[in-house]
Coordinates of C-alpha atoms and ligand atoms in Angstrom, one line a residue:
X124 CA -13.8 -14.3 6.6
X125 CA -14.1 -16.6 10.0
X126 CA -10.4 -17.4 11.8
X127 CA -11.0 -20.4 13.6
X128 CA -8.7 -22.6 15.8
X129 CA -9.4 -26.5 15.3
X130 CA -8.5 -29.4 17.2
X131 CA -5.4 -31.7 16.7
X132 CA -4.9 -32.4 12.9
X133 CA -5.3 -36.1 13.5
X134 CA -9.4 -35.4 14.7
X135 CA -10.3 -33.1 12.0
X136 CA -12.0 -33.0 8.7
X137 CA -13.3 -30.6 6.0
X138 CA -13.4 -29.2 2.1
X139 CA -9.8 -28.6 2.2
X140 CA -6.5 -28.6 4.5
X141 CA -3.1 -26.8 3.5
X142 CA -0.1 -27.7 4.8
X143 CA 3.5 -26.4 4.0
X144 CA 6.3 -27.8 2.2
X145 CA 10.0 -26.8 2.4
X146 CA 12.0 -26.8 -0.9
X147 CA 12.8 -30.2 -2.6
X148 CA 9.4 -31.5 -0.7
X149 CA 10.6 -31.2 2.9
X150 CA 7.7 -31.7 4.9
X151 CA 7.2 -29.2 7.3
X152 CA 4.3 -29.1 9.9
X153 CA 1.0 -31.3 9.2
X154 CA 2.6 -32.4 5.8
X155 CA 4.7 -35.4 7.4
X156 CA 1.4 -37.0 8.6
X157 CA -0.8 -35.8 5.4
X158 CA 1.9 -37.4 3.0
X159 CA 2.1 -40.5 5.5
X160 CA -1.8 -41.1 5.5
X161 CA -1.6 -40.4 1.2
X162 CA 1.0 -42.9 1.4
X163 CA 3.3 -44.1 -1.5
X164 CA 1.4 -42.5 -5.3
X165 CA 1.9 -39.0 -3.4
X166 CA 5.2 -38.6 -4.7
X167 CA 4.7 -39.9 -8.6
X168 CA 1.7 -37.3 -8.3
X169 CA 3.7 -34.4 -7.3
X170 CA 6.4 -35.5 -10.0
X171 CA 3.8 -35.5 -12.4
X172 CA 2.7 -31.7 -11.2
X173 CA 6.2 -30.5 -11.0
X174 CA 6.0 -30.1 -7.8
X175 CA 9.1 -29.7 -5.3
X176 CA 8.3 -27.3 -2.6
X177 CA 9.9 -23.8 -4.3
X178 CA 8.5 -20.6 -3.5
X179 CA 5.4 -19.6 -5.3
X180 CA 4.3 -23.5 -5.9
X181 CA 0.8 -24.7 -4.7
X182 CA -0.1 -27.6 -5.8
X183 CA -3.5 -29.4 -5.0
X184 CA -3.7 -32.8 -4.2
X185 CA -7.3 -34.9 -4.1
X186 CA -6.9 -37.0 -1.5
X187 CA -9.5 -40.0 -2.5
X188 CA -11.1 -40.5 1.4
X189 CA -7.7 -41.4 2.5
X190 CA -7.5 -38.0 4.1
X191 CA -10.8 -36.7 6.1
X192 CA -10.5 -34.0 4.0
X193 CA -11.5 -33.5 0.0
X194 CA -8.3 -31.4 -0.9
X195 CA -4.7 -31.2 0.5
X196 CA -2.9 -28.1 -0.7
X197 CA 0.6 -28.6 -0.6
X198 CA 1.9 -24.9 -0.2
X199 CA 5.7 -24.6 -1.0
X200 CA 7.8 -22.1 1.2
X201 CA 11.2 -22.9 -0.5
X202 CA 14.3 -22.6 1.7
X203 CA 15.5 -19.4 3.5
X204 CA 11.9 -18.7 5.5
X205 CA 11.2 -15.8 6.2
X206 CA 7.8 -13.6 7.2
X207 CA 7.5 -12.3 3.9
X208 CA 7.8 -15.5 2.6
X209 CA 5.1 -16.9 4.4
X210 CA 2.8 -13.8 3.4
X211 CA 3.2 -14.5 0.2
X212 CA 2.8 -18.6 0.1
X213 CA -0.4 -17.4 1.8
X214 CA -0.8 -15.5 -0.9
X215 CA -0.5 -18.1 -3.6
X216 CA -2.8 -20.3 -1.4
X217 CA -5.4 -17.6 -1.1
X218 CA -5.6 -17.3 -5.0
X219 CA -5.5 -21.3 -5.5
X220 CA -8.1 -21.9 -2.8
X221 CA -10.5 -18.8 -3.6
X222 CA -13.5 -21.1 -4.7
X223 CA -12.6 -23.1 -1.4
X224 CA -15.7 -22.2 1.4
X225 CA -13.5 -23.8 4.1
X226 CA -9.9 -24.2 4.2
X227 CA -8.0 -25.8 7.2
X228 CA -4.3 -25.5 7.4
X229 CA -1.1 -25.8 9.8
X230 CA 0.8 -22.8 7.8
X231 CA 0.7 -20.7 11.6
X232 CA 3.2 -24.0 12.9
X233 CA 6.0 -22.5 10.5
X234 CA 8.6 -21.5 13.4
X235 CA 8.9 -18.0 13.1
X236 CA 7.7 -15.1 14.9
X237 CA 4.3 -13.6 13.6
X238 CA 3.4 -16.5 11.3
X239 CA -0.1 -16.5 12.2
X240 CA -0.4 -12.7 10.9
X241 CA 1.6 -13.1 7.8
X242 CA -0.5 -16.2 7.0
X243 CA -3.9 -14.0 7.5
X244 CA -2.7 -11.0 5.9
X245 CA -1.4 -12.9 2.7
X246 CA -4.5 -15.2 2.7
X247 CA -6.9 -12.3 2.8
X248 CA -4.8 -10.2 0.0
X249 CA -4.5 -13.1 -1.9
X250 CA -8.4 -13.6 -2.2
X251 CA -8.5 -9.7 -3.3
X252 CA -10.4 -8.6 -6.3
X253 CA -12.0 -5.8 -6.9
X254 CA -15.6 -6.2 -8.7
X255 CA -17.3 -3.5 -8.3
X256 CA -18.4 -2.9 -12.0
X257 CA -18.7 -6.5 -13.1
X258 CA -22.4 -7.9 -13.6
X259 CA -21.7 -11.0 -12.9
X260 CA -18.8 -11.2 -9.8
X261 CA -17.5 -14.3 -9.4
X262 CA -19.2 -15.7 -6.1
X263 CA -17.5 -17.7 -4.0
X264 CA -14.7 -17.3 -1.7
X265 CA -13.4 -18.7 1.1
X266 CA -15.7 -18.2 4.5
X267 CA -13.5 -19.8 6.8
X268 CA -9.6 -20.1 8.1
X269 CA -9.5 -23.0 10.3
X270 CA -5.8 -23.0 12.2
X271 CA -5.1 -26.6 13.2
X272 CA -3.0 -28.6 15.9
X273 CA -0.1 -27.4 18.1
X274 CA -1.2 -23.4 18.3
X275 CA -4.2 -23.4 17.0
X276 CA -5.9 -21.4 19.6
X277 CA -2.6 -19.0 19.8
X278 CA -2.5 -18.2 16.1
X279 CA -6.4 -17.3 16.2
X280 CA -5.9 -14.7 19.4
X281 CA -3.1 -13.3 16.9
X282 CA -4.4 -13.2 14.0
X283 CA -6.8 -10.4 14.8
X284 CA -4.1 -7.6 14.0
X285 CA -3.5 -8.5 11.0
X286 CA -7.2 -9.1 9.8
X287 CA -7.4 -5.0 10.7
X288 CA -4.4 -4.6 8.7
X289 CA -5.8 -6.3 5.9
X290 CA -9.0 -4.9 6.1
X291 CA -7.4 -1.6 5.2
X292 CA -5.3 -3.1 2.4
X293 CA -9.1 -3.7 1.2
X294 CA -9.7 -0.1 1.6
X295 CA -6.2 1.0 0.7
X296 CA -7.0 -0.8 -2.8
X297 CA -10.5 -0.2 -3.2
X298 CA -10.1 3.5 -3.3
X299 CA -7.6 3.3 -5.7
X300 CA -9.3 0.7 -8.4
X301 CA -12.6 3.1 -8.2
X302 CA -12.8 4.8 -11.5
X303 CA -12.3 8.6 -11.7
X304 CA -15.7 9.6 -12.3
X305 CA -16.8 7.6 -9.1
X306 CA -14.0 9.4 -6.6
X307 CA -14.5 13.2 -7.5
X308 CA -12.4 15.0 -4.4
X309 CA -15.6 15.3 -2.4
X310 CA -16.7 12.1 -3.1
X311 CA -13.2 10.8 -1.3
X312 CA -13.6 13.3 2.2
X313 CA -17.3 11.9 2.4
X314 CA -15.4 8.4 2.7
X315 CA -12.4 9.7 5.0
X316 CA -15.9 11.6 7.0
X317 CA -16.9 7.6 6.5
X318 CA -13.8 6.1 8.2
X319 CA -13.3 9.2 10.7
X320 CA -16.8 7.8 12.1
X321 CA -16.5 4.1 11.8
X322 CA -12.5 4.0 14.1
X323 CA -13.1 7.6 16.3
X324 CA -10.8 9.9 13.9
X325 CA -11.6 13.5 14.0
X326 CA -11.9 14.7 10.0
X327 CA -11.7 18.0 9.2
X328 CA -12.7 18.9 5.0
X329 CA -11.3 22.3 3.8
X330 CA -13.5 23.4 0.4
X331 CA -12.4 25.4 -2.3
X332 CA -13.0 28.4 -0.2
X333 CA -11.0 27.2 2.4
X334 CA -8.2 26.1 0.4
X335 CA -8.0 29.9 -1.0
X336 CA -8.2 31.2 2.6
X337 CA -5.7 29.2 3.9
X338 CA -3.9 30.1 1.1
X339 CA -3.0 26.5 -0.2
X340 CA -1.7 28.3 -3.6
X341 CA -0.2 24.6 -4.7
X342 CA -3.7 22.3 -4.6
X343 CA -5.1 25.7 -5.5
X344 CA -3.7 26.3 -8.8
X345 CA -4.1 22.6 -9.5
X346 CA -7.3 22.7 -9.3
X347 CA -8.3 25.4 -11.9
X348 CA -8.4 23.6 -14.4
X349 CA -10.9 21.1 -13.2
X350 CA -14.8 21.1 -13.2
X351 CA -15.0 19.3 -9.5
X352 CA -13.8 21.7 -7.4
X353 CA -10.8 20.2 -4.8
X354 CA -10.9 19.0 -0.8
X355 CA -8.2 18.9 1.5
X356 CA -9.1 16.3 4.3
X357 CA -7.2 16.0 7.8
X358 CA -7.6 13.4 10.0
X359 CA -6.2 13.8 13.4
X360 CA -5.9 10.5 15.8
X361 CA -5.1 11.6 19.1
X362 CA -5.0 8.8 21.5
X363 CA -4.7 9.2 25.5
X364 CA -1.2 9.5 26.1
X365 CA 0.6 8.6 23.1
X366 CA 4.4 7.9 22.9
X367 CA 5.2 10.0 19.6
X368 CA 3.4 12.4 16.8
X369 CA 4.0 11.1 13.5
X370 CA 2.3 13.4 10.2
X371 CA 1.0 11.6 7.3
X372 CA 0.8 13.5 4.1
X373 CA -0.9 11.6 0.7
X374 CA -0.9 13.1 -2.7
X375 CA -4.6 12.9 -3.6
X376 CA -5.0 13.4 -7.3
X377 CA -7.8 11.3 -8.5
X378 CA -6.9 11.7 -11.9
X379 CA -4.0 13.2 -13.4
X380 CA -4.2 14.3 -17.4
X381 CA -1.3 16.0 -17.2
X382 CA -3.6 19.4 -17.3
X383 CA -2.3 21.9 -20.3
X384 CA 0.4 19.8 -20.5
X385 CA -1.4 17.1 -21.5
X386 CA -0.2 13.6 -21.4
X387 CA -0.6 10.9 -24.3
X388 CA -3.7 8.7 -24.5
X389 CA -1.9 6.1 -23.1
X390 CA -0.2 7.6 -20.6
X391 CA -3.4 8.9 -19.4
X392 CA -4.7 5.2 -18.8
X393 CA -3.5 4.3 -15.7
X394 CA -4.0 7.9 -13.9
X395 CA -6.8 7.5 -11.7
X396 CA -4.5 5.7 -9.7
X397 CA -2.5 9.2 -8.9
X398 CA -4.4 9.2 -5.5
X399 CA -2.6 5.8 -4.4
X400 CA -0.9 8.1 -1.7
X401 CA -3.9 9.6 -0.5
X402 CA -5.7 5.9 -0.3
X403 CA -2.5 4.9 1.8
X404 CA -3.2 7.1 4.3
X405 CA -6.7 6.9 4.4
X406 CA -5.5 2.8 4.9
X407 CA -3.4 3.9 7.6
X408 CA -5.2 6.2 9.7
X409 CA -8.0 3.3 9.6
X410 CA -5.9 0.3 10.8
X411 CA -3.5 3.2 13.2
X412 CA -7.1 4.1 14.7
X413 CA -9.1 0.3 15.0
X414 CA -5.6 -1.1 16.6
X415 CA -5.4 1.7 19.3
X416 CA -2.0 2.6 18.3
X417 CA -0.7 4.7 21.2
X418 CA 1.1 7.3 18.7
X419 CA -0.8 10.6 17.7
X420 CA -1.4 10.6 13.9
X421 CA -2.5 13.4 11.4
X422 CA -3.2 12.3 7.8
X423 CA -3.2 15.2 5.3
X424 CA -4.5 14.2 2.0
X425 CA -4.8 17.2 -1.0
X426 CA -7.5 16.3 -3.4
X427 CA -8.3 17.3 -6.6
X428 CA -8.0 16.9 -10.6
X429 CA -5.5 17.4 -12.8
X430 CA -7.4 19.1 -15.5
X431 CA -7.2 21.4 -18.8
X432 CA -10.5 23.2 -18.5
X433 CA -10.5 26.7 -19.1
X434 CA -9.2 27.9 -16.0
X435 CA -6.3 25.5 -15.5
X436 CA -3.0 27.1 -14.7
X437 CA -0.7 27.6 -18.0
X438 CA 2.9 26.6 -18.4
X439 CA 5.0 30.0 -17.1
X440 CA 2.3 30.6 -14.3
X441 CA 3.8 31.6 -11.2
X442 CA 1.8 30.4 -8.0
X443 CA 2.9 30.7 -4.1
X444 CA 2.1 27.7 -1.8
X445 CA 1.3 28.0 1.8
X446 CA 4.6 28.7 2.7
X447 CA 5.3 31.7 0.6
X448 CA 7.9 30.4 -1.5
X449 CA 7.2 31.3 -5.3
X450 CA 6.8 28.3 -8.0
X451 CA 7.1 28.8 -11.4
X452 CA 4.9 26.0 -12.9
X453 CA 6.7 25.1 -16.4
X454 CA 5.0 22.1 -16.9
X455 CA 1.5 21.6 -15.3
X456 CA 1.8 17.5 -15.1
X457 CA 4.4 18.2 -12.0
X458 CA 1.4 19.0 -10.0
X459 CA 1.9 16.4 -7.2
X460 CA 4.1 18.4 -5.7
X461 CA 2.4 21.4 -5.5
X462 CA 0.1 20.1 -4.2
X463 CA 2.5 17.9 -1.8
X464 CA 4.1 21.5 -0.9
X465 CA 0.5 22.4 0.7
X466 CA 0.2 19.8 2.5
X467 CA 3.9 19.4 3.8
X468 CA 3.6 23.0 5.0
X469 CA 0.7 22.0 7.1
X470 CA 2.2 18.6 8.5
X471 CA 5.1 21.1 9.9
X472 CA 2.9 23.2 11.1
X473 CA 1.9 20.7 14.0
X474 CA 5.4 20.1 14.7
X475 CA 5.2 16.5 14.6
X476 CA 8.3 14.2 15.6
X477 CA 8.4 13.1 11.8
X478 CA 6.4 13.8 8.6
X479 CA 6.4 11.3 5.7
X480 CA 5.2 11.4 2.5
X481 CA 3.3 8.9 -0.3
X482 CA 2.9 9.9 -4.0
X483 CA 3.0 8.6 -7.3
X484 CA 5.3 11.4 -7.8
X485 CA 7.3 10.8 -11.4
X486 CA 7.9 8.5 -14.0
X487 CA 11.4 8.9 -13.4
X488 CA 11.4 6.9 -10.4
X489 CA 9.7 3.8 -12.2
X490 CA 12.3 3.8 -14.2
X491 CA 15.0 4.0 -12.0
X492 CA 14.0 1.4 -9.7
X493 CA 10.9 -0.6 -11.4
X494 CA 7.8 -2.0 -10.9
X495 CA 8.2 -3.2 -7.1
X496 CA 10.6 -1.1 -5.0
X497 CA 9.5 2.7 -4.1
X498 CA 12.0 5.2 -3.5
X499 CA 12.6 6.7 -0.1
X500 CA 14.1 10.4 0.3
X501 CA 14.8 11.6 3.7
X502 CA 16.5 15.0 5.6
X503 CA 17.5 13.2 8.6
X504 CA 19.6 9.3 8.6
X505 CA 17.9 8.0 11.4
X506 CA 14.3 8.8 10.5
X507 CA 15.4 6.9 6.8
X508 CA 16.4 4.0 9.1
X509 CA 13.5 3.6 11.0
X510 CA 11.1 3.5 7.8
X511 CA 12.9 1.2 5.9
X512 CA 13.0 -1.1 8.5
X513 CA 9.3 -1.2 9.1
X514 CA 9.2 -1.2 5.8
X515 CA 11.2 -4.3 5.7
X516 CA 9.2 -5.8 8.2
X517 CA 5.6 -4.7 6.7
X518 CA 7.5 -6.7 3.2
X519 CA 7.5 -3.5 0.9
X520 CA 10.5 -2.5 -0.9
X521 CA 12.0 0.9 -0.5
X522 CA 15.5 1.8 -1.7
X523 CA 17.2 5.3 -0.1
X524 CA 17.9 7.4 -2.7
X525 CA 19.7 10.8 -2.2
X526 CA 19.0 15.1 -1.8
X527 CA 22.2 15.8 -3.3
X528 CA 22.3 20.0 -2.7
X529 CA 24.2 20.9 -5.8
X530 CA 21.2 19.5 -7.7
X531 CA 18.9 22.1 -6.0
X532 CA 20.4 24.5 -9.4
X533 CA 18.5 22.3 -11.3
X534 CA 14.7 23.7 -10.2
X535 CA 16.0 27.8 -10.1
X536 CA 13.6 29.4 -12.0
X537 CA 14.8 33.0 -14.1
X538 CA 11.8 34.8 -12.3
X539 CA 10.4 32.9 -9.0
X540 CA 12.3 31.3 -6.0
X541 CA 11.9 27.5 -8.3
X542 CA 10.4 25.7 -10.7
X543 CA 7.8 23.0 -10.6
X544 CA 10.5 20.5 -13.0
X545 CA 14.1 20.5 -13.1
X546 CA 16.4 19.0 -15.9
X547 CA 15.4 15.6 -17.8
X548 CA 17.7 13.1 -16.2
X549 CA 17.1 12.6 -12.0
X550 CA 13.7 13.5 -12.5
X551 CA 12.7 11.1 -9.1
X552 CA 15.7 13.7 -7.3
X553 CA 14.5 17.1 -8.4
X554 CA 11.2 16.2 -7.5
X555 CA 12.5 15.4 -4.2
X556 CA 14.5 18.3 -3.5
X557 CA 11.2 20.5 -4.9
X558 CA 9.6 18.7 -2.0
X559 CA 12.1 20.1 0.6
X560 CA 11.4 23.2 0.1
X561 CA 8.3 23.0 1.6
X562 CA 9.7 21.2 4.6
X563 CA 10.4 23.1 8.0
X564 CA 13.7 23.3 9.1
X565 CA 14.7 20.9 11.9
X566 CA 11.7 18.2 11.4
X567 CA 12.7 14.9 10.3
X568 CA 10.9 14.2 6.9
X569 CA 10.9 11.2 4.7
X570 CA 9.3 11.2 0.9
X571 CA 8.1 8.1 -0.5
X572 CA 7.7 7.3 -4.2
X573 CA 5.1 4.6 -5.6
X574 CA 4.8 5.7 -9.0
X575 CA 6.4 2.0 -9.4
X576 CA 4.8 -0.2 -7.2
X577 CA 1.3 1.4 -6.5
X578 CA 0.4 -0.2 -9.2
X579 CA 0.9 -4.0 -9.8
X580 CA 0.7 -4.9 -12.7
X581 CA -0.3 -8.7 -12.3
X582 CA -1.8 -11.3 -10.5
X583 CA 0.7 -12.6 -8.4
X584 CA 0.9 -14.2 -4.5
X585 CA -0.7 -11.5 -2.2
X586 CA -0.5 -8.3 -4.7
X587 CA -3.5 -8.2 -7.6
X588 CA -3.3 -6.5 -11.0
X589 CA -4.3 -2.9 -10.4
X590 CA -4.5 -0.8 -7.0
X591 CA -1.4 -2.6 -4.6
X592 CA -1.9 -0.8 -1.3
X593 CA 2.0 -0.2 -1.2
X594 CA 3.1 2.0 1.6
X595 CA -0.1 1.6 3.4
X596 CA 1.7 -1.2 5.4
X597 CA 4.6 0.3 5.9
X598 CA 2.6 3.5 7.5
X599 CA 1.1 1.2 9.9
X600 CA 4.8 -0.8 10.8
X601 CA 5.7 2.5 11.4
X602 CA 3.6 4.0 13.8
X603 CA 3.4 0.7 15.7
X604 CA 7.7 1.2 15.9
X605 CA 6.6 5.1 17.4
X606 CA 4.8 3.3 20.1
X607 CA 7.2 0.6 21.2
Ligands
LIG885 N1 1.5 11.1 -11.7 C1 2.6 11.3 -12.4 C2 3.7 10.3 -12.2 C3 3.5 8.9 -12.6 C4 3.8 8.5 -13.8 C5 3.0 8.0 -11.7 C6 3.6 7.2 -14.2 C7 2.8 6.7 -12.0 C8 3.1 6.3 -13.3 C9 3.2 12.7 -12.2 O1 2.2 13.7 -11.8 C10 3.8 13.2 -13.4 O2 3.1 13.3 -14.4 N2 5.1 13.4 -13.3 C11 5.8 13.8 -14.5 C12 6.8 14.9 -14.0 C13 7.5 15.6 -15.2 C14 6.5 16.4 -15.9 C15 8.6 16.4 -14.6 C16 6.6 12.6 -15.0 O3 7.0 11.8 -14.2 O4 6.7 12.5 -16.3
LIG886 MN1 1.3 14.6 -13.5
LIG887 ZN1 0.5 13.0 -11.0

């Protein structure tokens, strides 16, 4: 899509100009005038569509040559503005205007700092689908983003970040909607090889051989049972001078049956999308690396399939990840964080300043907090702070949960140092505190769990049914905090 800056609202014309509208239709910048030259039927019109300017309303309005444009889109922002907000009345524009070549709008002239980005970056996600596999896509979408009047030129100079942002959203969620027999785990580090190229990321791929001879005993054992054989992929940005090394580690399971123990039918549906960590980092490492971020990042992604074959590890298996520890695997549909153990080790291995995690870890945590707020787990208070406020500002939900050390009982195992699942209820904890483990003493490390929200599961303002891309943006708010 083309970001534009336009000339004074007064001088311009076009398919289609959105402007927004505060709740209980205060006019806010570009709609005064628009509802002045529509004159007095505007407001039995917007009666008619039930439209008063709340959150989540978009209403189009034909404008009948009184306006030099075919369409004004009336974008409601409610009260209580803020930059999520905006992203997401973007969004809702985005999905009304899709079949619109050329929009024009004043949204960046909402007073508050960034709006240019969040407009882009929920415009962009809003227009999101993924259609890949359909014979017939549906063809048009919008071309170009013309910012009008005061700013124009400003909010255009701005927007850029964001459209690399939202680019890797693109990615972020692309990778994740591609079926399972399409993203085998060499198929994925050929694209990270792909994306190393394209933004100047050294990627280095470890094979199955490798994986044995570094001893990764977690990604390993998960493997076995599967008939493509696993990848472990490591991208390392290392800018000139950076302020800060931050380690990225992505649980890469492209699809999880559950192995021997098998999951239902149903359960099984949705499991390609068990690499939703992994695609956030390959998001992040792409949008740390176009935007120059002066903050050294490593990406560590495990990949493989969570199979039954005939190899596949059985229930009662004992296996010994990198760092030595023994695992008693009880039930082989724990196997993110085995294969999370690996790649933790390695993340402490380069002594970073802080390593976080992104998995679709366990059930447990989509039912303790939903559909649309991950869970955050951390060893050190101030490394918690600083994610979920970049978190807050990327607009993604995280609520702290804790690593309660008396619940560490609950993964002994009668014959190894643990086991791979603790008792029934706190299963989103146990997992956690299995996670630890594998976490070297005195680096700050934060776990993030999107079994919830790395999925959406509908249509609504910048998010799309399927693959979200949440934690991607968070990464990136992150890393841009490291180098401020
Ligand atoms: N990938 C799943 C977790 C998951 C479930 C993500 C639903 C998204 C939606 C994970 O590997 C898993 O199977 N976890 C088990 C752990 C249990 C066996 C201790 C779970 O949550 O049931
Ligand atoms: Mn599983
Ligand atoms: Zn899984």
């Amino acid at each position: 899509m083309n970001i534009t800056a336009g000339g004074p609202l007064e001088s311009e014309s076009g398919e289609a100009l959105a402007v927004p509208v505060f709740e209980d239709r205060t006019w806010g910048p570009g709609a005064d005038w628009a509802a002045e030259q529509l004159g007095g039927r505007l407001d039995e019109y917007l009666d008619e569509q039930d439209f008063s300017g709340k959150a989540g309303e978009v209403v189009a309005v034909p404008t009948g040559g009184r306006l030099e444009f075919h369409t004004l889109f009336l974008v409601g922002l409610g009260s209580d503005v803020d930059l999520e907000a905006l992203r997401k009345a973007a969004g809702w524009l985005g999905r009304k205007a899709a079949k619109t070549v050329d929009v024009a709008t004043t949204l960046h002239q909402v007073d508050l700092d960034g709006a240019a980005g969040a407009v882009v970056e929920g415009f962009l996600l809003g227009q999101y689908r993924f259609d890949t596999y359909k014979s017939e896509p549906k063809l048009a979408k919008t071309e170009m983003l013309r910012f009008v009047g005061d700013g124009a030129g400003d909010a255009v100079d701005a927007s850029g970040p964001a459209q690399v942002v939202a680019d890797a959203v693109y990615l972020t969620r692309d990778l994740i909607n591609e079926p399972a027999n399409a993203k085998a785990p060499a198929v994925l580090a050929d694209r990270a090889r792909e994306i190393g190229r394209s933004v100047g990321v050294a990627v280095k791929v470890l094979g199955p051989d490798e994986i044995l001879a570094e001893r990764l005993g977690g990604l390993a054992g998960v493997s076995l049972g599967a008939h493509n054989p696993a990848r472990l992929v490591e991208f390392s940005y290392e800018p000139a001078d950076p302020k800060a090394f931050v380690a990225l580690v992505g649980k890469g399971v492209v699809f999880d049956s559950g192995g021997l123990s098998l999951k239902t039918g149903e359960g099984m549906e949705t499991m390609k999308t068990d690499m939703a960590g992994a695609a956030a980092v390959f998001g992040a490492i792409q949008a740390i690396a176009a935007l120059r971020i002066p903050v050294k990042v490593i990406g560590i992604t495990p990949l493989t399939e969570n199979m039954p074959g005939g190899g596949a590890m059985r229930p009662g298996d004992v296996i010994r990840p990198r760092n030595g520890k023994t695992v008693e695997v009880l039930n082989t549909d724990a196997e993110g964080r085995l294969v999370l153990a690996d790649g933790l080790s390695l993340a402490g291995e380069a002594e970073p300043d802080l390593i976080v995690d992104v998995a679709t870890l366990t059930g447990a945590c989509k039912v303790a907090l939903g559909e649309k707020i991950g869970g955050l787990w951390a060893n050190d208070d101030e490394a918690a702070e600083q994610v979920l406020a970049a978190a807050a500002r990327a607009g993604e939900r995280f609520w702290r949960m804790p690593l309660p050390e008396d619940y560490r009982k609950n993964i002994d195992s009668d014959i190894a140092d643990m086991k791979n699942i603790g008792a029934r209820w706190g299963g989103a904890i146990n997992a956690a505190l299995f996670l630890k483990e594998f976490v070297a003493d005195g680096v700050p490390w934060v776990h993030l769990d999107i079994a919830g929200p790395g999925r959406w599961s509908n249509d609504e303002h910048y998010q799309s049914k399927g693959g979200s891309g949440f934690g991607m943006r968070t990464l990136v708010a992150l890393v841009e905090d490291f180098a401020s």
